[in-house]
Amino acid sequence: MTSETSLLSTRAVPPRERLIAALDVPSPDDARRLVTALGDAVCFYKLGFELLMSGAYFALADELAGAGKKLFLDLKLYDIPETVGRAMRSLRARRAQFVTVHYGARVLEAACRERGELGILAVTVLTSIGPDDLRDLGYPAGVAAEQLVIERARRAFEIGCEGVVASPLEAARIRAAVGPKLAIVTPGIRPATAADDQRRVATPRAAFESGADYIVVGRPIRDAVDPRGAALAIQETIASVFA
Ligand code: C5P
């Protein structure tokens, strides 16, 4: 075993459930079309803000759950702990695997108290945050985003979160710092040749070899000429990584 493969996820997750396709589309009908096109190539979906604003988010979520799909509700909750706890209490009847909550120790504690069977994924530091944003938020010069990511991931785990959302480039350090039980979910996944606005990217194989438990893939599937073929190619890679 190489030092890279030693970071491979040890969670008991069927390989096909390690691919989470982002339904980044404007309407439930667009989402249904994409889900139908993907068929059995994808069994886990992330529903984010764009669909939330369409107004039919939860009806679609229930429909997908009823069809046997696993769900990641990317709601990125953040408010005073009391309000986040109450929101989680309303949400926990949904059949979903993951819900995102922005970091804040007391906010995450409130979310975890009310989560029921939902897995809370902490958003530690948004990947769009750079040094200037940290200064603007009041952090002293010299505090790096990566350092905050590791500290917050450790704290989120202590609080009882199921996992964190992280750049694939941060996954290895998080895994080393927090251990195998914290789920690491990595967006920013690209086939080797892609060029778009994501900067901190990795291929599916590299993300898993860095310790990711799940990968979130949006545009490389949604915008492919053959979305199902693109998803199946990623599934083949995942099957070979976890063979
Ligand atoms: O199209 P792409 O594969 O970049 O989509 C990635 C998905 O993951 C999007 O839904 C995006 O909102 C989400 N995401 C991200 N970076 C984060 C957190 C979430 O790209 N740090």
mmCIF file of C-alpha atoms and ligand atoms in Angstrom:
data_model
loop_
_atom_site.group_PDB
_atom_site.id
_atom_site.type_symbol
_atom_site.label_atom_id
_atom_site.label_comp_id
_atom_site.label_asym_id
_atom_site.label_seq_id
_atom_site.Cartn_x
_atom_site.Cartn_y
_atom_site.Cartn_z
ATOM 1 C CA MET A 1 0.000 0.000 0.000
ATOM 2 C CA THR A 2 1.417 3.424 -0.948
ATOM 3 C CA SER A 3 1.224 6.468 1.310
ATOM 4 C CA GLU A 4 -1.485 7.844 -1.029
ATOM 5 C CA THR A 5 -3.778 4.835 -0.922
ATOM 6 C CA SER A 6 -3.464 4.674 2.865
ATOM 7 C CA LEU A 7 -5.728 7.740 3.013
ATOM 8 C CA LEU A 8 -8.542 5.887 1.224
ATOM 9 C CA SER A 9 -11.908 6.115 2.940
ATOM 10 C CA THR A 10 -12.675 3.233 5.297
ATOM 11 C CA ARG A 11 -16.373 4.116 5.656
ATOM 12 C CA ALA A 12 -18.768 1.326 4.811
ATOM 13 C CA VAL A 13 -20.272 3.034 1.757
ATOM 14 C CA PRO A 14 -21.108 1.180 -1.474
ATOM 15 C CA PRO A 15 -18.778 2.618 -4.161
ATOM 16 C CA ARG A 16 -21.716 3.822 -6.295
ATOM 17 C CA GLU A 17 -22.938 5.993 -3.418
ATOM 18 C CA ARG A 18 -19.649 7.852 -3.279
ATOM 19 C CA LEU A 19 -20.591 9.928 -6.340
ATOM 20 C CA ILE A 20 -22.977 12.779 -5.491
ATOM 21 C CA ALA A 21 -24.271 14.618 -8.567
ATOM 22 C CA ALA A 22 -25.171 18.283 -7.990
ATOM 23 C CA LEU A 23 -28.593 19.148 -9.399
ATOM 24 C CA ASP A 24 -27.517 22.711 -10.223
ATOM 25 C CA VAL A 25 -30.455 23.476 -12.501
ATOM 26 C CA PRO A 26 -33.151 26.177 -12.339
ATOM 27 C CA SER A 27 -36.314 24.139 -12.017
ATOM 28 C CA PRO A 28 -37.655 20.806 -10.742
ATOM 29 C CA ASP A 29 -38.470 19.823 -14.328
ATOM 30 C CA ASP A 30 -34.863 20.400 -15.367
ATOM 31 C CA ALA A 31 -33.813 18.308 -12.353
ATOM 32 C CA ARG A 32 -36.197 15.499 -13.280
ATOM 33 C CA ARG A 33 -34.880 15.489 -16.854
ATOM 34 C CA LEU A 34 -31.296 15.189 -15.634
ATOM 35 C CA VAL A 35 -32.170 12.470 -13.091
ATOM 36 C CA THR A 36 -34.013 10.507 -15.787
ATOM 37 C CA ALA A 37 -31.105 10.859 -18.209
ATOM 38 C CA LEU A 38 -28.666 9.635 -15.566
ATOM 39 C CA GLY A 39 -30.843 6.674 -14.570
ATOM 40 C CA ASP A 40 -29.023 4.129 -12.439
ATOM 41 C CA ALA A 41 -25.652 5.771 -13.083
ATOM 42 C CA VAL A 42 -26.281 8.085 -10.109
ATOM 43 C CA CYS A 43 -28.016 7.222 -6.837
ATOM 44 C CA PHE A 44 -27.016 10.248 -4.699
ATOM 45 C CA TYR A 45 -27.991 13.868 -5.472
ATOM 46 C CA LYS A 46 -27.161 17.262 -4.005
ATOM 47 C CA LEU A 47 -29.948 19.855 -4.055
ATOM 48 C CA GLY A 48 -28.650 23.393 -3.637
ATOM 49 C CA PHE A 49 -29.701 27.022 -3.563
ATOM 50 C CA GLU A 50 -30.671 27.313 -7.211
ATOM 51 C CA LEU A 51 -33.387 24.679 -6.834
ATOM 52 C CA LEU A 52 -34.389 26.037 -3.425
ATOM 53 C CA MET A 53 -35.282 29.353 -5.049
ATOM 54 C CA SER A 54 -37.525 27.579 -7.556
ATOM 55 C CA GLY A 55 -40.033 27.040 -4.744
ATOM 56 C CA ALA A 56 -40.507 23.308 -5.175
ATOM 57 C CA TYR A 57 -37.356 22.132 -3.435
ATOM 58 C CA PHE A 58 -38.889 19.867 -0.805
ATOM 59 C CA ALA A 59 -41.488 18.366 -3.118
ATOM 60 C CA LEU A 60 -38.654 17.376 -5.435
ATOM 61 C CA ALA A 61 -36.570 16.087 -2.512
ATOM 62 C CA ASP A 62 -39.451 13.879 -1.344
ATOM 63 C CA GLU A 63 -40.027 12.644 -4.882
ATOM 64 C CA LEU A 64 -36.366 11.672 -5.321
ATOM 65 C CA ALA A 65 -36.246 10.015 -1.899
ATOM 66 C CA GLY A 66 -39.416 8.111 -2.817
ATOM 67 C CA ALA A 67 -37.656 6.906 -5.968
ATOM 68 C CA GLY A 68 -34.875 5.479 -3.806
ATOM 69 C CA LYS A 69 -32.293 8.231 -4.327
ATOM 70 C CA LYS A 70 -30.052 9.407 -1.511
ATOM 71 C CA LEU A 71 -30.057 13.133 -0.843
ATOM 72 C CA PHE A 72 -27.665 15.836 0.241
ATOM 73 C CA LEU A 73 -29.660 18.985 1.107
ATOM 74 C CA ASP A 74 -27.080 21.732 0.554
ATOM 75 C CA LEU A 75 -28.954 24.418 2.511
ATOM 76 C CA LYS A 76 -25.888 25.969 4.198
ATOM 77 C CA LEU A 77 -27.895 26.970 7.274
ATOM 78 C CA TYR A 78 -26.658 29.795 9.464
ATOM 79 C CA ASP A 79 -28.472 31.873 12.103
ATOM 80 C CA ILE A 80 -28.563 32.101 15.870
ATOM 81 C CA PRO A 81 -28.299 28.616 17.420
ATOM 82 C CA GLU A 82 -31.926 28.602 18.568
ATOM 83 C CA THR A 83 -33.201 29.301 15.056
ATOM 84 C CA VAL A 84 -30.898 26.758 13.395
ATOM 85 C CA GLY A 85 -31.960 24.153 15.963
ATOM 86 C CA ARG A 86 -35.621 24.827 15.256
ATOM 87 C CA ALA A 87 -35.017 24.689 11.493
ATOM 88 C CA MET A 88 -33.320 21.334 11.936
ATOM 89 C CA ARG A 89 -36.264 20.069 13.967
ATOM 90 C CA SER A 90 -38.546 20.919 11.025
ATOM 91 C CA LEU A 91 -36.153 19.352 8.554
ATOM 92 C CA ARG A 92 -35.429 16.080 10.287
ATOM 93 C CA ALA A 93 -38.571 14.312 9.044
ATOM 94 C CA ARG A 94 -37.086 14.463 5.522
ATOM 95 C CA ARG A 95 -35.432 11.377 4.137
ATOM 96 C CA ALA A 96 -32.002 12.832 3.446
ATOM 97 C CA GLN A 97 -28.492 11.722 4.307
ATOM 98 C CA PHE A 98 -26.778 15.111 4.637
ATOM 99 C CA VAL A 99 -27.596 18.748 5.404
ATOM 100 C CA THR A 100 -24.992 21.537 5.371
ATOM 101 C CA VAL A 101 -24.629 24.023 8.243
ATOM 102 C CA HIS A 102 -22.068 26.838 8.330
ATOM 103 C CA TYR A 103 -19.433 26.620 11.020
ATOM 104 C CA GLY A 104 -20.075 28.196 14.370
ATOM 105 C CA ALA A 105 -19.543 25.889 17.368
ATOM 106 C CA ARG A 106 -22.839 26.768 19.078
ATOM 107 C CA VAL A 107 -24.711 26.752 15.772
ATOM 108 C CA LEU A 108 -23.428 23.232 15.021
ATOM 109 C CA GLU A 109 -24.240 22.091 18.561
ATOM 110 C CA ALA A 110 -27.833 23.291 18.154
ATOM 111 C CA ALA A 111 -28.073 21.597 14.744
ATOM 112 C CA CYS A 112 -26.670 18.322 16.094
ATOM 113 C CA ARG A 113 -29.096 18.317 19.047
ATOM 114 C CA GLU A 114 -32.064 18.427 16.672
ATOM 115 C CA ARG A 115 -30.795 16.458 13.700
ATOM 116 C CA GLY A 116 -32.637 13.154 14.219
ATOM 117 C CA GLU A 117 -31.241 10.799 11.571
ATOM 118 C CA LEU A 118 -29.823 13.577 9.384
ATOM 119 C CA GLY A 119 -26.056 13.818 9.003
ATOM 120 C CA ILE A 120 -24.761 17.334 9.565
ATOM 121 C CA LEU A 121 -21.959 18.418 7.242
ATOM 122 C CA ALA A 122 -20.128 21.493 8.517
ATOM 123 C CA VAL A 123 -19.039 24.122 6.021
ATOM 124 C CA THR A 124 -15.750 25.148 7.654
ATOM 125 C CA VAL A 125 -14.481 28.004 5.454
ATOM 126 C CA LEU A 126 -15.969 28.644 2.034
ATOM 127 C CA THR A 127 -13.464 27.788 -0.680
ATOM 128 C CA SER A 128 -14.024 31.250 -2.168
ATOM 129 C CA ILE A 129 -12.544 32.892 0.982
ATOM 130 C CA GLY A 130 -9.011 34.213 0.451
ATOM 131 C CA PRO A 131 -6.517 36.157 2.617
ATOM 132 C CA ASP A 132 -8.189 39.529 1.925
ATOM 133 C CA ASP A 133 -11.593 38.183 2.966
ATOM 134 C CA LEU A 134 -10.119 36.855 6.222
ATOM 135 C CA ARG A 135 -8.635 40.297 7.017
ATOM 136 C CA ASP A 136 -12.005 41.820 6.196
ATOM 137 C CA LEU A 137 -13.643 39.394 8.652
ATOM 138 C CA GLY A 138 -11.248 40.576 11.366
ATOM 139 C CA TYR A 139 -8.714 37.744 11.416
ATOM 140 C CA PRO A 140 -5.129 38.919 12.045
ATOM 141 C CA ALA A 141 -2.613 38.760 9.195
ATOM 142 C CA GLY A 142 -0.931 35.367 9.235
ATOM 143 C CA VAL A 143 -4.096 33.334 9.861
ATOM 144 C CA ALA A 144 -4.504 31.097 6.832
ATOM 145 C CA ALA A 145 -7.797 29.671 5.613
ATOM 146 C CA GLU A 146 -6.333 26.179 5.670
ATOM 147 C CA GLN A 147 -5.441 26.477 9.350
ATOM 148 C CA LEU A 148 -9.022 27.526 10.140
ATOM 149 C CA VAL A 149 -10.377 24.662 8.044
ATOM 150 C CA ILE A 150 -8.403 22.091 10.062
ATOM 151 C CA GLU A 151 -9.307 23.618 13.446
ATOM 152 C CA ARG A 152 -12.982 23.881 12.536
ATOM 153 C CA ALA A 153 -13.100 20.338 11.104
ATOM 154 C CA ARG A 154 -11.662 18.992 14.358
ATOM 155 C CA ARG A 155 -14.169 20.982 16.405
ATOM 156 C CA ALA A 156 -17.093 19.980 14.155
ATOM 157 C CA PHE A 157 -16.185 16.337 14.719
ATOM 158 C CA GLU A 158 -16.023 16.811 18.507
ATOM 159 C CA ILE A 159 -19.456 18.443 18.414
ATOM 160 C CA GLY A 160 -20.908 15.420 16.628
ATOM 161 C CA CYS A 161 -21.082 16.416 12.970
ATOM 162 C CA GLU A 162 -21.088 13.566 10.487
ATOM 163 C CA GLY A 163 -18.589 15.331 8.273
ATOM 164 C CA VAL A 164 -17.307 18.409 6.503
ATOM 165 C CA VAL A 165 -17.427 19.832 3.011
ATOM 166 C CA ALA A 166 -13.870 20.555 1.906
ATOM 167 C CA SER A 167 -11.699 21.188 -1.094
ATOM 168 C CA PRO A 168 -10.000 17.998 -2.289
ATOM 169 C CA LEU A 169 -6.724 19.826 -1.697
ATOM 170 C CA GLU A 170 -7.559 20.071 2.029
ATOM 171 C CA ALA A 171 -8.835 16.507 2.430
ATOM 172 C CA ALA A 172 -5.517 14.864 3.289
ATOM 173 C CA ARG A 173 -4.708 17.312 6.096
ATOM 174 C CA ILE A 174 -8.208 17.051 7.528
ATOM 175 C CA ARG A 175 -8.016 13.266 7.458
ATOM 176 C CA ALA A 176 -4.610 13.326 9.156
ATOM 177 C CA ALA A 177 -5.843 15.762 11.819
ATOM 178 C CA VAL A 178 -9.283 14.304 12.565
ATOM 179 C CA GLY A 179 -9.032 10.598 11.726
ATOM 180 C CA PRO A 180 -11.149 8.153 9.723
ATOM 181 C CA LYS A 181 -14.594 8.689 11.265
ATOM 182 C CA LEU A 182 -15.269 12.194 9.941
ATOM 183 C CA ALA A 183 -16.902 12.121 6.489
ATOM 184 C CA ILE A 184 -15.111 14.327 3.979
ATOM 185 C CA VAL A 185 -17.240 15.460 1.047
ATOM 186 C CA THR A 186 -15.329 17.211 -1.730
ATOM 187 C CA PRO A 187 -16.692 19.402 -4.522
ATOM 188 C CA GLY A 188 -14.261 20.908 -7.030
ATOM 189 C CA ILE A 189 -13.903 17.686 -8.991
ATOM 190 C CA ARG A 190 -12.748 17.834 -12.582
ATOM 191 C CA PRO A 191 -11.579 15.448 -15.263
ATOM 192 C CA ALA A 192 -7.931 16.278 -16.030
ATOM 193 C CA THR A 193 -8.654 18.586 -18.954
ATOM 194 C CA ALA A 194 -11.500 20.825 -17.744
ATOM 195 C CA ALA A 195 -11.117 24.619 -17.507
ATOM 196 C CA ASP A 196 -13.720 26.765 -15.694
ATOM 197 C CA ASP A 197 -14.115 28.899 -12.560
ATOM 198 C CA GLN A 198 -13.250 26.219 -9.995
ATOM 199 C CA ARG A 199 -9.631 26.709 -8.939
ATOM 200 C CA ARG A 200 -8.921 24.241 -6.160
ATOM 201 C CA VAL A 201 -9.774 21.115 -8.107
ATOM 202 C CA ALA A 202 -8.779 17.467 -8.337
ATOM 203 C CA THR A 203 -9.710 14.482 -10.442
ATOM 204 C CA PRO A 204 -12.090 11.908 -8.900
ATOM 205 C CA ARG A 205 -9.212 9.506 -8.302
ATOM 206 C CA ALA A 206 -6.991 12.151 -6.694
ATOM 207 C CA ALA A 207 -9.817 13.298 -4.399
ATOM 208 C CA PHE A 208 -10.369 9.762 -3.080
ATOM 209 C CA GLU A 209 -6.639 9.117 -2.778
ATOM 210 C CA SER A 210 -6.475 12.291 -0.644
ATOM 211 C CA GLY A 211 -9.063 10.910 1.764
ATOM 212 C CA ALA A 212 -12.447 12.023 0.398
ATOM 213 C CA ASP A 213 -15.369 9.758 1.322
ATOM 214 C CA TYR A 214 -17.703 11.291 -1.271
ATOM 215 C CA ILE A 215 -17.217 13.555 -4.278
ATOM 216 C CA VAL A 216 -19.722 16.169 -5.468
ATOM 217 C CA VAL A 217 -19.773 16.643 -9.234
ATOM 218 C CA GLY A 218 -21.843 19.318 -10.963
ATOM 219 C CA ARG A 219 -20.882 20.710 -14.342
ATOM 220 C CA PRO A 220 -18.725 17.804 -15.556
ATOM 221 C CA ILE A 221 -21.916 15.699 -15.534
ATOM 222 C CA ARG A 222 -24.642 18.308 -16.129
ATOM 223 C CA ASP A 223 -22.886 19.945 -19.088
ATOM 224 C CA ALA A 224 -21.518 16.782 -20.700
ATOM 225 C CA VAL A 225 -22.743 15.912 -24.188
ATOM 226 C CA ASP A 226 -23.595 12.536 -22.664
ATOM 227 C CA PRO A 227 -24.301 13.080 -18.928
ATOM 228 C CA ARG A 228 -24.963 9.403 -18.249
ATOM 229 C CA GLY A 229 -21.720 8.421 -19.983
ATOM 230 C CA ALA A 230 -19.814 11.014 -17.934
ATOM 231 C CA ALA A 231 -21.336 9.693 -14.688
ATOM 232 C CA LEU A 232 -20.621 6.085 -15.633
ATOM 233 C CA ALA A 233 -16.989 6.951 -16.395
ATOM 234 C CA ILE A 234 -16.656 8.437 -12.891
ATOM 235 C CA GLN A 235 -18.351 5.369 -11.398
ATOM 236 C CA GLU A 236 -15.831 3.153 -13.183
ATOM 237 C CA THR A 237 -13.000 5.167 -11.674
ATOM 238 C CA ILE A 238 -14.557 4.922 -8.206
ATOM 239 C CA ALA A 239 -15.029 1.163 -8.594
ATOM 240 C CA SER A 240 -11.367 0.780 -9.512
ATOM 241 C CA VAL A 241 -10.164 2.997 -6.642
ATOM 242 C CA PHE A 242 -12.159 0.968 -4.096
ATOM 243 C CA ALA A 243 -11.661 -2.458 -5.715
HETATM 244 O O1 C5P B 1 -20.113 22.388 -11.184
HETATM 245 P P1 C5P B 1 -19.281 21.972 -10.010
HETATM 246 O O2 C5P B 1 -18.791 20.540 -10.104
HETATM 247 O O3 C5P B 1 -18.169 22.958 -9.721
HETATM 248 O O4 C5P B 1 -20.291 22.010 -8.787
HETATM 249 C C1 C5P B 1 -19.874 21.900 -7.474
HETATM 250 C C2 C5P B 1 -21.042 21.969 -6.557
HETATM 251 O O5 C5P B 1 -20.549 21.973 -5.234
HETATM 252 C C3 C5P B 1 -21.878 23.231 -6.701
HETATM 253 O O6 C5P B 1 -23.224 22.878 -6.375
HETATM 254 C C4 C5P B 1 -21.322 24.156 -5.654
HETATM 255 O O7 C5P B 1 -22.289 25.043 -5.138
HETATM 256 C C5 C5P B 1 -20.891 23.168 -4.575
HETATM 257 N N1 C5P B 1 -19.809 23.624 -3.720
HETATM 258 C C6 C5P B 1 -18.562 24.009 -4.178
HETATM 259 N N2 C5P B 1 -17.602 24.420 -3.311
HETATM 260 C C7 C5P B 1 -17.852 24.436 -2.003
HETATM 261 C C8 C5P B 1 -19.103 24.050 -1.526
HETATM 262 C C9 C5P B 1 -20.072 23.639 -2.421
HETATM 263 O O8 C5P B 1 -18.302 23.976 -5.359
HETATM 264 N N3 C5P B 1 -16.896 24.824 -1.164
#
